[in-house]
Amino acid sequence: METHISCLFPEILAMIFSYLDVRDKGRVAQVCTTWRDASYHKSVWRGVEAKLHLRRANPSLFPSLQARGIRRVQILSLRRSLSYVIQGMPNIESLNLSGCYNLTDNGLGHAFVQEIPSLRVLNLSLCKQITDSSLGRIAQYLKNLEVLELGGCSNITNTGLLLIAWGLHRLKSLNLRSCRHVSDVGIGHLAGMTRSAAEGCLSLEYLTLQDCQKLTDLSLKHISKGLTKLKVLNLSFCGGISDAGMIHLSHMTSLWSLNLRSCDNISDTGIMHLAMGTLRLSGLDVSFCDKIGDQSLAYIAQGLYQLKSLSLCSCHISDDGINRMVRQMHELRTLNIGQCVRITDKGLELIADHLTHLTGIDLYGCTKITKRGLERITQLPCLKVLNLGLWQMTESEKTEILGLYT
């Protein structure tokens, strides 16, 4: 006896529908009333983020989202009041307003007028009109916030960070990319250095300070003293930090990822400080630090040998540095040495002989490598990602190498 899909229990239909993408979840709801009822089961929509254009009133929108258990929302364009969203979804968990350029302190202030205990994630990236005033509202009413994205909010100052440090004690992730008014004083607030005014965000695990140009080594001292649970620290393009600051970071035992990309004042000495400490780093990026050379690779082999990902793009390293590093790096899975123009086939042969667990390597712009070296690299047993470019070979040679890889 044949069993038609219409005979399936609603719970089975809901289980099937849960594997569909968001668009198809909506389509199956239009097939018939049975499928509609099954598709509205909350298990079908678990983890889904609704992406909305708020242009005109839609009385059925938020009741529909709530019926399906959707509690994560991204606003793609905001032409109505933000309070319309907050009132419509009182149990909202995640609100993404990234790129809503017309959002102002006034609009946010009208939306956040009482505590919203369910909200855990707030993304205000590139909301360029937002100032410290909004952070005061957030600190007052979003006490349970765990993730706050402020990348590109260039009007944020140290006062805003004081307000965050005062009110958001459960914060685990904070992105301050390109908040160029932020200085050592603000980082001190976050790290609890001004306890008389604010306790600090001492539970922070992920901190992005990319392109915060006013930061110096004093910020790293604050971080090492107060933010002891930090796992990921992004300091890329922070030109004011130096080798001396690495001494402060070198004993942060919880830290497993450090990004120093384009930090112009970091040299071999800074890597020495990191390697001599008690760090257990899994990922290190010093790409475009033009004072990093072969000696850094020797230090990495001595004290940071547990790295799984290492990025050295455009650093002044050579085959000699590769030779001094590869025999100790048994855990390394990803190696980025793009635009390291002194690397030759000899370096690739050393990598192929010793870094046998590599799954990815970037060789973009390594102009001194040839077909011979690449043939050795493609024989790595675990290799899945190979980035090539700007190397001098004929099209037929490129095709042959890529054929070996695939």
mmCIF file of C-alpha atoms in Angstrom:
data_model
loop_
_atom_site.group_PDB
_atom_site.id
_atom_site.type_symbol
_atom_site.label_atom_id
_atom_site.label_comp_id
_atom_site.label_asym_id
_atom_site.label_seq_id
_atom_site.Cartn_x
_atom_site.Cartn_y
_atom_site.Cartn_z
ATOM 1 C CA MET A 1 0.000 0.000 0.000
ATOM 2 C CA GLU A 2 1.446 3.372 -1.059
ATOM 3 C CA THR A 3 1.778 6.152 1.480
ATOM 4 C CA HIS A 4 1.258 9.664 0.129
ATOM 5 C CA ILE A 5 2.957 12.671 1.705
ATOM 6 C CA SER A 6 -0.465 13.958 2.714
ATOM 7 C CA CYS A 7 -0.706 11.010 5.121
ATOM 8 C CA LEU A 8 2.309 12.088 7.176
ATOM 9 C CA PHE A 9 1.776 13.376 10.678
ATOM 10 C CA PRO A 10 2.271 17.155 11.089
ATOM 11 C CA GLU A 11 5.296 16.491 13.324
ATOM 12 C CA ILE A 12 6.976 14.533 10.484
ATOM 13 C CA LEU A 13 6.159 17.272 7.980
ATOM 14 C CA ALA A 14 7.619 19.856 10.341
ATOM 15 C CA MET A 15 10.807 17.817 10.622
ATOM 16 C CA ILE A 16 11.113 17.688 6.813
ATOM 17 C CA PHE A 17 10.357 21.393 6.412
ATOM 18 C CA SER A 18 13.060 22.293 8.957
ATOM 19 C CA TYR A 19 15.722 21.280 6.381
ATOM 20 C CA LEU A 20 14.456 23.774 3.766
ATOM 21 C CA ASP A 21 15.967 27.225 3.246
ATOM 22 C CA VAL A 22 13.998 30.230 4.452
ATOM 23 C CA ARG A 23 12.373 31.010 1.106
ATOM 24 C CA ASP A 24 11.145 27.463 0.648
ATOM 25 C CA LYS A 25 9.817 27.334 4.204
ATOM 26 C CA GLY A 26 7.551 30.219 3.229
ATOM 27 C CA ARG A 27 6.523 28.548 -0.024
ATOM 28 C CA VAL A 28 5.406 25.270 1.533
ATOM 29 C CA ALA A 29 3.097 27.247 3.818
ATOM 30 C CA GLN A 30 1.158 28.310 0.706
ATOM 31 C CA VAL A 31 0.486 24.785 -0.587
ATOM 32 C CA CYS A 32 -2.466 23.839 1.641
ATOM 33 C CA THR A 33 -3.782 24.353 5.160
ATOM 34 C CA THR A 34 -2.161 21.126 6.407
ATOM 35 C CA TRP A 35 1.264 22.186 5.190
ATOM 36 C CA ARG A 36 0.727 25.712 6.452
ATOM 37 C CA ASP A 37 -0.053 24.467 9.954
ATOM 38 C CA ALA A 38 2.979 22.144 9.905
ATOM 39 C CA SER A 39 5.272 24.858 8.566
ATOM 40 C CA TYR A 40 4.286 27.169 11.419
ATOM 41 C CA HIS A 41 5.653 24.716 13.974
ATOM 42 C CA LYS A 42 8.388 26.518 15.918
ATOM 43 C CA SER A 43 10.913 23.732 15.283
ATOM 44 C CA VAL A 44 10.810 24.594 11.555
ATOM 45 C CA TRP A 45 12.041 28.136 12.195
ATOM 46 C CA ARG A 46 14.507 27.488 15.004
ATOM 47 C CA GLY A 47 17.534 29.772 14.608
ATOM 48 C CA VAL A 48 16.143 31.625 11.576
ATOM 49 C CA GLU A 49 16.800 35.363 11.269
ATOM 50 C CA ALA A 50 13.989 37.317 9.626
ATOM 51 C CA LYS A 51 15.294 39.920 7.134
ATOM 52 C CA LEU A 52 12.852 42.807 6.901
ATOM 53 C CA HIS A 53 12.320 45.971 4.877
ATOM 54 C CA LEU A 54 10.246 48.214 7.164
ATOM 55 C CA ARG A 55 8.579 50.501 4.660
ATOM 56 C CA ARG A 56 4.898 50.517 5.532
ATOM 57 C CA ALA A 57 2.583 49.230 8.250
ATOM 58 C CA ASN A 58 1.887 45.485 8.155
ATOM 59 C CA PRO A 59 -0.356 44.439 11.080
ATOM 60 C CA SER A 60 0.185 40.718 10.457
ATOM 61 C CA LEU A 61 3.987 40.817 10.253
ATOM 62 C CA PHE A 62 5.036 40.528 13.885
ATOM 63 C CA PRO A 63 2.199 38.195 14.997
ATOM 64 C CA SER A 64 3.290 35.890 12.152
ATOM 65 C CA LEU A 65 6.934 35.975 13.258
ATOM 66 C CA GLN A 66 5.997 35.318 16.868
ATOM 67 C CA ALA A 67 3.713 32.422 15.911
ATOM 68 C CA ARG A 68 6.694 30.747 14.230
ATOM 69 C CA GLY A 69 8.972 31.399 17.189
ATOM 70 C CA ILE A 70 11.268 33.753 15.268
ATOM 71 C CA ARG A 71 13.186 35.945 17.697
ATOM 72 C CA ARG A 72 16.095 37.114 15.534
ATOM 73 C CA VAL A 73 15.585 40.063 13.162
ATOM 74 C CA GLN A 74 17.724 41.952 10.662
ATOM 75 C CA ILE A 75 16.389 45.300 9.445
ATOM 76 C CA LEU A 76 17.520 45.841 5.846
ATOM 77 C CA SER A 77 15.927 49.271 5.489
ATOM 78 C CA LEU A 78 14.367 51.363 8.224
ATOM 79 C CA ARG A 79 11.687 53.767 7.063
ATOM 80 C CA ARG A 80 9.467 53.309 10.081
ATOM 81 C CA SER A 81 10.176 53.907 13.754
ATOM 82 C CA LEU A 82 12.413 51.371 15.472
ATOM 83 C CA SER A 83 9.885 51.306 18.309
ATOM 84 C CA TYR A 84 7.519 49.592 15.814
ATOM 85 C CA VAL A 85 9.884 46.581 15.892
ATOM 86 C CA ILE A 86 10.450 46.538 19.651
ATOM 87 C CA GLN A 87 6.732 46.801 20.435
ATOM 88 C CA GLY A 88 5.914 44.110 17.879
ATOM 89 C CA MET A 89 8.518 41.632 19.192
ATOM 90 C CA PRO A 90 8.763 42.023 22.974
ATOM 91 C CA ASN A 91 10.740 38.745 23.272
ATOM 92 C CA ILE A 92 13.322 39.604 20.606
ATOM 93 C CA GLU A 93 16.747 37.963 21.142
ATOM 94 C CA SER A 94 18.831 39.426 18.306
ATOM 95 C CA LEU A 95 18.451 42.751 16.488
ATOM 96 C CA ASN A 96 20.683 43.548 13.506
ATOM 97 C CA LEU A 97 20.532 47.164 12.342
ATOM 98 C CA SER A 98 23.844 47.115 10.478
ATOM 99 C CA GLY A 99 23.978 49.763 7.769
ATOM 100 C CA CYS A 100 20.786 51.562 8.821
ATOM 101 C CA TYR A 101 22.358 54.955 8.183
ATOM 102 C CA ASN A 102 19.216 56.897 9.065
ATOM 103 C CA LEU A 103 19.007 55.521 12.606
ATOM 104 C CA THR A 104 19.558 58.347 15.101
ATOM 105 C CA ASP A 105 19.932 58.676 18.856
ATOM 106 C CA ASN A 106 16.392 60.010 18.922
ATOM 107 C CA GLY A 107 14.982 56.993 17.092
ATOM 108 C CA LEU A 108 16.827 54.543 19.275
ATOM 109 C CA GLY A 109 15.834 56.453 22.393
ATOM 110 C CA HIS A 110 12.134 56.168 21.522
ATOM 111 C CA ALA A 111 12.521 52.416 20.985
ATOM 112 C CA PHE A 112 14.417 51.569 24.166
ATOM 113 C CA VAL A 113 12.189 53.009 26.903
ATOM 114 C CA GLN A 114 12.052 49.991 29.212
ATOM 115 C CA GLU A 115 14.112 46.906 29.949
ATOM 116 C CA ILE A 116 14.266 44.234 27.241
ATOM 117 C CA PRO A 117 15.646 41.242 29.158
ATOM 118 C CA SER A 118 15.443 38.851 26.176
ATOM 119 C CA LEU A 119 17.765 40.866 23.896
ATOM 120 C CA ARG A 120 21.219 39.273 23.762
ATOM 121 C CA VAL A 121 22.657 40.518 20.439
ATOM 122 C CA LEU A 122 22.608 44.074 19.052
ATOM 123 C CA ASN A 123 24.383 45.051 15.822
ATOM 124 C CA LEU A 124 24.712 48.787 15.146
ATOM 125 C CA SER A 125 27.639 48.542 12.718
ATOM 126 C CA LEU A 126 27.847 51.508 10.335
ATOM 127 C CA CYS A 127 24.990 53.316 12.085
ATOM 128 C CA LYS A 128 27.077 56.446 11.797
ATOM 129 C CA GLN A 129 24.656 58.841 13.517
ATOM 130 C CA ILE A 130 24.726 56.878 16.766
ATOM 131 C CA THR A 131 26.599 58.595 19.619
ATOM 132 C CA ASP A 132 27.328 58.027 23.306
ATOM 133 C CA SER A 133 23.745 59.054 24.072
ATOM 134 C CA SER A 134 22.456 55.825 22.534
ATOM 135 C CA LEU A 135 24.993 53.791 24.489
ATOM 136 C CA GLY A 136 23.515 55.294 27.655
ATOM 137 C CA ARG A 137 20.100 53.929 26.680
ATOM 138 C CA ILE A 138 21.565 50.559 25.801
ATOM 139 C CA ALA A 139 23.456 50.318 29.091
ATOM 140 C CA GLN A 140 20.306 51.235 31.026
ATOM 141 C CA TYR A 141 17.764 48.957 29.351
ATOM 142 C CA LEU A 142 19.669 46.053 27.748
ATOM 143 C CA LYS A 143 21.336 44.627 30.845
ATOM 144 C CA ASN A 144 21.480 41.070 29.444
ATOM 145 C CA LEU A 145 23.265 42.022 26.230
ATOM 146 C CA GLU A 146 26.085 39.616 25.351
ATOM 147 C CA VAL A 147 27.106 40.820 21.870
ATOM 148 C CA LEU A 148 27.393 44.480 20.825
ATOM 149 C CA GLU A 149 28.616 45.459 17.365
ATOM 150 C CA LEU A 150 29.657 49.111 16.995
ATOM 151 C CA GLY A 151 32.057 48.837 14.046
ATOM 152 C CA GLY A 152 32.152 52.066 12.058
ATOM 153 C CA CYS A 153 30.212 54.073 14.658
ATOM 154 C CA SER A 154 32.760 56.849 14.470
ATOM 155 C CA ASN A 155 31.018 59.195 16.939
ATOM 156 C CA ILE A 156 31.535 56.848 19.896
ATOM 157 C CA THR A 157 33.962 58.194 22.517
ATOM 158 C CA ASN A 158 35.460 57.110 25.838
ATOM 159 C CA THR A 159 32.307 58.352 27.572
ATOM 160 C CA GLY A 160 30.295 55.769 25.657
ATOM 161 C CA LEU A 161 32.673 53.026 26.781
ATOM 162 C CA LEU A 162 32.266 54.215 30.377
ATOM 163 C CA LEU A 163 28.506 53.775 30.006
ATOM 164 C CA ILE A 164 28.993 50.282 28.549
ATOM 165 C CA ALA A 165 31.347 49.403 31.420
ATOM 166 C CA TRP A 166 28.750 50.673 33.887
ATOM 167 C CA GLY A 167 25.737 48.808 32.570
ATOM 168 C CA LEU A 168 26.665 45.785 30.411
ATOM 169 C CA HIS A 169 28.366 43.379 32.807
ATOM 170 C CA ARG A 170 27.300 40.279 30.834
ATOM 171 C CA LEU A 171 28.881 41.451 27.592
ATOM 172 C CA LYS A 172 31.029 38.753 25.960
ATOM 173 C CA SER A 173 31.729 40.264 22.542
ATOM 174 C CA LEU A 174 32.388 43.909 21.635
ATOM 175 C CA ASN A 175 33.360 45.288 18.229
ATOM 176 C CA LEU A 176 34.782 48.833 18.181
ATOM 177 C CA ARG A 177 36.306 48.756 14.699
ATOM 178 C CA SER A 178 37.191 52.250 13.450
ATOM 179 C CA CYS A 179 35.839 53.982 16.557
ATOM 180 C CA ARG A 180 38.663 56.461 16.195
ATOM 181 C CA HIS A 181 37.838 58.641 19.193
ATOM 182 C CA VAL A 182 38.405 55.725 21.568
ATOM 183 C CA SER A 183 41.685 55.932 23.508
ATOM 184 C CA ASP A 184 43.477 54.192 26.375
ATOM 185 C CA VAL A 185 41.070 55.829 28.832
ATOM 186 C CA GLY A 186 38.072 54.078 27.260
ATOM 187 C CA ILE A 187 39.802 50.703 27.258
ATOM 188 C CA GLY A 188 40.599 51.299 30.911
ATOM 189 C CA HIS A 189 36.868 51.725 31.595
ATOM 190 C CA LEU A 190 36.082 48.409 29.884
ATOM 191 C CA ALA A 191 38.830 46.646 31.841
ATOM 192 C CA GLY A 192 37.540 47.901 35.197
ATOM 193 C CA MET A 193 40.389 50.315 35.856
ATOM 194 C CA THR A 194 37.917 52.954 37.068
ATOM 195 C CA ARG A 195 35.896 50.865 39.532
ATOM 196 C CA SER A 196 34.621 53.954 41.333
ATOM 197 C CA ALA A 197 32.672 54.868 38.187
ATOM 198 C CA ALA A 198 32.092 51.516 36.462
ATOM 199 C CA GLU A 199 32.704 47.864 37.252
ATOM 200 C CA GLY A 200 33.848 47.082 33.703
ATOM 201 C CA CYS A 201 33.017 44.371 31.177
ATOM 202 C CA LEU A 202 35.113 41.703 32.822
ATOM 203 C CA SER A 203 33.370 38.802 31.061
ATOM 204 C CA LEU A 204 34.538 39.924 27.608
ATOM 205 C CA GLU A 205 35.838 37.055 25.451
ATOM 206 C CA TYR A 206 35.953 38.722 22.014
ATOM 207 C CA LEU A 207 37.243 42.268 21.523
ATOM 208 C CA THR A 208 37.807 43.982 18.179
ATOM 209 C CA LEU A 209 39.813 47.210 18.263
ATOM 210 C CA GLN A 210 40.765 47.276 14.588
ATOM 211 C CA ASP A 211 41.813 50.709 13.314
ATOM 212 C CA CYS A 212 41.448 52.420 16.715
ATOM 213 C CA GLN A 213 44.331 54.759 16.025
ATOM 214 C CA LYS A 214 44.566 56.423 19.437
ATOM 215 C CA LEU A 215 45.364 53.237 21.338
ATOM 216 C CA THR A 216 48.845 52.712 22.791
ATOM 217 C CA ASP A 217 50.577 50.031 24.833
ATOM 218 C CA LEU A 218 48.753 51.342 27.910
ATOM 219 C CA SER A 219 45.540 49.864 26.500
ATOM 220 C CA LEU A 220 47.229 46.470 26.313
ATOM 221 C CA LYS A 221 48.272 46.833 29.949
ATOM 222 C CA HIS A 222 44.642 47.534 30.906
ATOM 223 C CA ILE A 223 43.441 44.555 28.865
ATOM 224 C CA SER A 224 45.954 42.157 30.401
ATOM 225 C CA LYS A 225 45.046 43.226 33.937
ATOM 226 C CA GLY A 226 41.254 43.415 33.672
ATOM 227 C CA LEU A 227 40.026 41.326 30.748
ATOM 228 C CA THR A 228 41.481 38.016 31.845
ATOM 229 C CA LYS A 229 38.793 35.928 30.110
ATOM 230 C CA LEU A 230 39.595 37.334 26.683
ATOM 231 C CA LYS A 231 39.920 34.671 23.961
ATOM 232 C CA VAL A 232 40.105 36.721 20.748
ATOM 233 C CA LEU A 233 41.787 40.127 20.399
ATOM 234 C CA ASN A 234 41.914 42.035 17.109
ATOM 235 C CA LEU A 235 44.411 44.921 17.113
ATOM 236 C CA SER A 236 44.899 45.149 13.349
ATOM 237 C CA PHE A 237 45.821 48.591 11.997
ATOM 238 C CA CYS A 238 46.459 49.929 15.510
ATOM 239 C CA GLY A 239 49.604 51.859 14.653
ATOM 240 C CA GLY A 240 50.154 53.141 18.187
ATOM 241 C CA ILE A 241 50.976 49.799 19.798
ATOM 242 C CA SER A 242 54.547 48.539 19.897
ATOM 243 C CA ASP A 243 56.789 45.645 20.895
ATOM 244 C CA ALA A 244 56.646 46.739 24.539
ATOM 245 C CA GLY A 245 52.905 46.168 24.574
ATOM 246 C CA MET A 246 53.425 42.510 23.709
ATOM 247 C CA ILE A 247 54.958 42.002 27.164
ATOM 248 C CA HIS A 248 51.532 42.752 28.675
ATOM 249 C CA LEU A 249 49.757 40.283 26.383
ATOM 250 C CA SER A 250 52.320 37.504 26.776
ATOM 251 C CA HIS A 251 50.792 36.078 29.957
ATOM 252 C CA MET A 252 47.095 36.106 28.959
ATOM 253 C CA THR A 253 46.567 32.363 29.222
ATOM 254 C CA SER A 254 42.959 32.457 27.957
ATOM 255 C CA LEU A 255 43.928 34.208 24.706
ATOM 256 C CA TRP A 256 43.880 31.900 21.691
ATOM 257 C CA SER A 257 43.686 34.320 18.741
ATOM 258 C CA LEU A 258 45.706 37.529 18.269
ATOM 259 C CA ASN A 259 45.508 39.759 15.189
ATOM 260 C CA LEU A 260 48.355 42.265 14.757
ATOM 261 C CA ARG A 261 47.897 42.778 11.033
ATOM 262 C CA SER A 262 49.422 46.049 9.758
ATOM 263 C CA CYS A 263 50.671 47.083 13.198
ATOM 264 C CA ASP A 264 53.696 48.925 11.849
ATOM 265 C CA ASN A 265 55.634 49.089 15.123
ATOM 266 C CA ILE A 266 55.605 45.349 15.810
ATOM 267 C CA SER A 267 58.958 43.704 15.057
ATOM 268 C CA ASP A 268 60.871 40.516 15.834
ATOM 269 C CA THR A 269 61.288 41.814 19.382
ATOM 270 C CA GLY A 270 57.526 41.846 19.912
ATOM 271 C CA ILE A 271 57.236 38.258 18.705
ATOM 272 C CA MET A 272 60.050 37.356 21.098
ATOM 273 C CA HIS A 273 58.032 38.791 24.002
ATOM 274 C CA LEU A 274 54.963 36.774 22.975
ATOM 275 C CA ALA A 275 56.988 33.579 22.599
ATOM 276 C CA MET A 276 58.662 33.953 26.002
ATOM 277 C CA GLY A 277 55.367 34.251 27.862
ATOM 278 C CA THR A 278 52.719 31.703 28.830
ATOM 279 C CA LEU A 279 50.436 32.165 25.829
ATOM 280 C CA ARG A 280 48.645 29.183 24.303
ATOM 281 C CA LEU A 281 47.790 30.869 21.009
ATOM 282 C CA SER A 282 46.011 28.927 18.301
ATOM 283 C CA GLY A 283 45.946 31.769 15.746
ATOM 284 C CA LEU A 284 48.408 34.617 15.057
ATOM 285 C CA ASP A 285 48.250 37.185 12.243
ATOM 286 C CA VAL A 286 51.211 39.531 11.704
ATOM 287 C CA SER A 287 50.611 40.114 8.008
ATOM 288 C CA PHE A 288 51.957 43.393 6.585
ATOM 289 C CA CYS A 289 54.114 44.015 9.660
ATOM 290 C CA ASP A 290 57.161 44.968 7.631
ATOM 291 C CA LYS A 291 59.550 44.676 10.602
ATOM 292 C CA ILE A 292 58.829 40.974 10.990
ATOM 293 C CA GLY A 293 61.602 38.751 9.604
ATOM 294 C CA ASP A 294 63.193 35.324 9.864
ATOM 295 C CA GLN A 295 64.092 35.779 13.520
ATOM 296 C CA SER A 296 60.377 35.916 14.359
ATOM 297 C CA LEU A 297 59.921 32.463 12.859
ATOM 298 C CA ALA A 298 62.651 31.123 15.142
ATOM 299 C CA TYR A 299 60.875 32.642 18.155
ATOM 300 C CA ILE A 300 57.535 31.208 17.023
ATOM 301 C CA ALA A 301 59.086 27.735 16.749
ATOM 302 C CA GLN A 302 60.472 28.054 20.288
ATOM 303 C CA GLY A 303 57.463 29.418 22.160
ATOM 304 C CA LEU A 304 54.373 29.456 19.935
ATOM 305 C CA TYR A 305 54.736 26.014 18.381
ATOM 306 C CA GLN A 306 51.114 25.092 19.213
ATOM 307 C CA LEU A 307 49.755 27.515 16.571
ATOM 308 C CA LYS A 308 47.178 26.101 14.182
ATOM 309 C CA SER A 309 46.938 29.207 11.994
ATOM 310 C CA LEU A 310 49.789 31.594 11.125
ATOM 311 C CA SER A 311 49.552 34.554 8.748
ATOM 312 C CA LEU A 312 52.757 36.245 7.578
ATOM 313 C CA CYS A 313 51.630 37.868 4.328
ATOM 314 C CA SER A 314 54.084 40.477 3.009
ATOM 315 C CA CYS A 315 56.543 39.950 5.877
ATOM 316 C CA HIS A 316 60.295 39.961 5.184
ATOM 317 C CA ILE A 317 60.775 36.235 5.627
ATOM 318 C CA SER A 318 62.847 33.861 3.523
ATOM 319 C CA ASP A 319 63.538 30.164 3.062
ATOM 320 C CA ASP A 320 65.949 30.395 6.014
ATOM 321 C CA GLY A 321 63.143 31.483 8.324
ATOM 322 C CA ILE A 322 60.920 28.678 7.050
ATOM 323 C CA ASN A 323 63.761 26.241 7.762
ATOM 324 C CA ARG A 324 64.048 27.499 11.345
ATOM 325 C CA MET A 325 60.323 27.102 11.993
ATOM 326 C CA VAL A 326 58.823 24.062 10.258
ATOM 327 C CA ARG A 327 60.224 21.211 12.375
ATOM 328 C CA GLN A 328 58.448 22.352 15.548
ATOM 329 C CA MET A 329 55.060 23.373 14.096
ATOM 330 C CA HIS A 330 53.301 20.007 14.243
ATOM 331 C CA GLU A 331 49.858 21.540 14.944
ATOM 332 C CA LEU A 332 49.883 24.040 12.054
ATOM 333 C CA ARG A 333 46.897 23.719 9.729
ATOM 334 C CA THR A 334 46.810 27.074 7.912
ATOM 335 C CA LEU A 335 49.839 29.031 6.676
ATOM 336 C CA ASN A 336 49.462 32.339 4.841
ATOM 337 C CA ILE A 337 52.710 33.573 3.256
ATOM 338 C CA GLY A 338 51.266 35.474 0.299
ATOM 339 C CA GLN A 339 53.450 38.301 -1.079
ATOM 340 C CA CYS A 340 56.507 36.982 0.756
ATOM 341 C CA VAL A 341 58.645 37.529 -2.316
ATOM 342 C CA ARG A 342 61.821 35.973 -0.882
ATOM 343 C CA ILE A 343 60.253 32.525 -0.565
ATOM 344 C CA THR A 344 61.466 30.076 -3.245
ATOM 345 C CA ASP A 345 60.943 26.427 -4.107
ATOM 346 C CA LYS A 346 63.346 25.500 -1.310
ATOM 347 C CA GLY A 347 60.920 26.986 1.227
ATOM 348 C CA LEU A 348 57.993 25.108 -0.308
ATOM 349 C CA GLU A 349 59.956 21.855 -0.169
ATOM 350 C CA LEU A 350 60.607 22.403 3.545
ATOM 351 C CA ILE A 351 56.907 23.063 4.103
ATOM 352 C CA ALA A 352 55.929 19.942 2.159
ATOM 353 C CA ASP A 353 58.426 17.795 4.087
ATOM 354 C CA HIS A 354 57.519 18.926 7.609
ATOM 355 C CA LEU A 355 54.070 20.596 7.743
ATOM 356 C CA THR A 356 52.238 17.469 6.659
ATOM 357 C CA HIS A 357 48.978 18.383 8.423
ATOM 358 C CA LEU A 358 48.458 21.640 6.503
ATOM 359 C CA THR A 359 44.931 22.034 5.145
ATOM 360 C CA GLY A 360 45.406 25.498 3.633
ATOM 361 C CA ILE A 361 48.252 27.645 2.289
ATOM 362 C CA ASP A 362 48.293 31.090 0.676
ATOM 363 C CA LEU A 363 51.049 31.652 -1.897
ATOM 364 C CA TYR A 364 49.510 34.653 -3.659
ATOM 365 C CA GLY A 365 52.229 36.908 -5.018
ATOM 366 C CA CYS A 366 55.151 34.595 -4.203
ATOM 367 C CA THR A 367 56.870 35.403 -7.475
ATOM 368 C CA LYS A 368 60.010 33.278 -6.983
ATOM 369 C CA ILE A 369 58.240 29.944 -6.753
ATOM 370 C CA THR A 370 58.037 27.649 -9.769
ATOM 371 C CA LYS A 371 56.234 24.584 -10.954
ATOM 372 C CA ARG A 372 58.711 22.353 -9.098
ATOM 373 C CA GLY A 373 57.885 23.835 -5.681
ATOM 374 C CA LEU A 374 54.157 23.837 -6.312
ATOM 375 C CA GLU A 375 54.209 20.185 -7.291
ATOM 376 C CA ARG A 376 55.623 19.405 -3.844
ATOM 377 C CA ILE A 377 52.969 21.507 -2.100
ATOM 378 C CA THR A 378 50.118 19.790 -3.968
ATOM 379 C CA GLN A 379 51.331 16.453 -2.585
ATOM 380 C CA LEU A 380 50.463 17.495 0.993
ATOM 381 C CA PRO A 381 47.961 14.798 2.056
ATOM 382 C CA CYS A 382 45.491 17.042 3.933
ATOM 383 C CA LEU A 383 45.590 20.116 1.653
ATOM 384 C CA LYS A 384 42.159 21.536 0.822
ATOM 385 C CA VAL A 385 42.815 25.231 0.116
ATOM 386 C CA LEU A 386 45.610 26.531 -2.150
ATOM 387 C CA ASN A 387 45.620 30.237 -3.038
ATOM 388 C CA LEU A 388 47.783 31.135 -6.040
ATOM 389 C CA GLY A 389 48.356 34.301 -8.037
ATOM 390 C CA LEU A 390 50.951 36.690 -9.415
ATOM 391 C CA TRP A 391 53.534 33.988 -9.994
ATOM 392 C CA GLN A 392 55.394 33.714 -13.286
ATOM 393 C CA MET A 393 54.201 30.637 -15.180
ATOM 394 C CA THR A 394 52.643 29.819 -18.484
ATOM 395 C CA GLU A 395 48.943 29.038 -18.636
ATOM 396 C CA SER A 396 49.696 25.389 -19.481
ATOM 397 C CA GLU A 397 51.893 25.050 -16.359
ATOM 398 C CA LYS A 398 49.192 26.588 -14.202
ATOM 399 C CA THR A 399 46.620 24.178 -15.615
ATOM 400 C CA GLU A 400 48.909 21.233 -14.959
ATOM 401 C CA ILE A 401 49.556 22.232 -11.341
ATOM 402 C CA LEU A 402 45.884 22.836 -10.642
ATOM 403 C CA GLY A 403 45.139 19.478 -12.187
ATOM 404 C CA LEU A 404 47.494 17.815 -9.703
ATOM 405 C CA TYR A 405 45.828 19.659 -6.835
ATOM 406 C CA THR A 406 42.275 18.749 -7.808
#
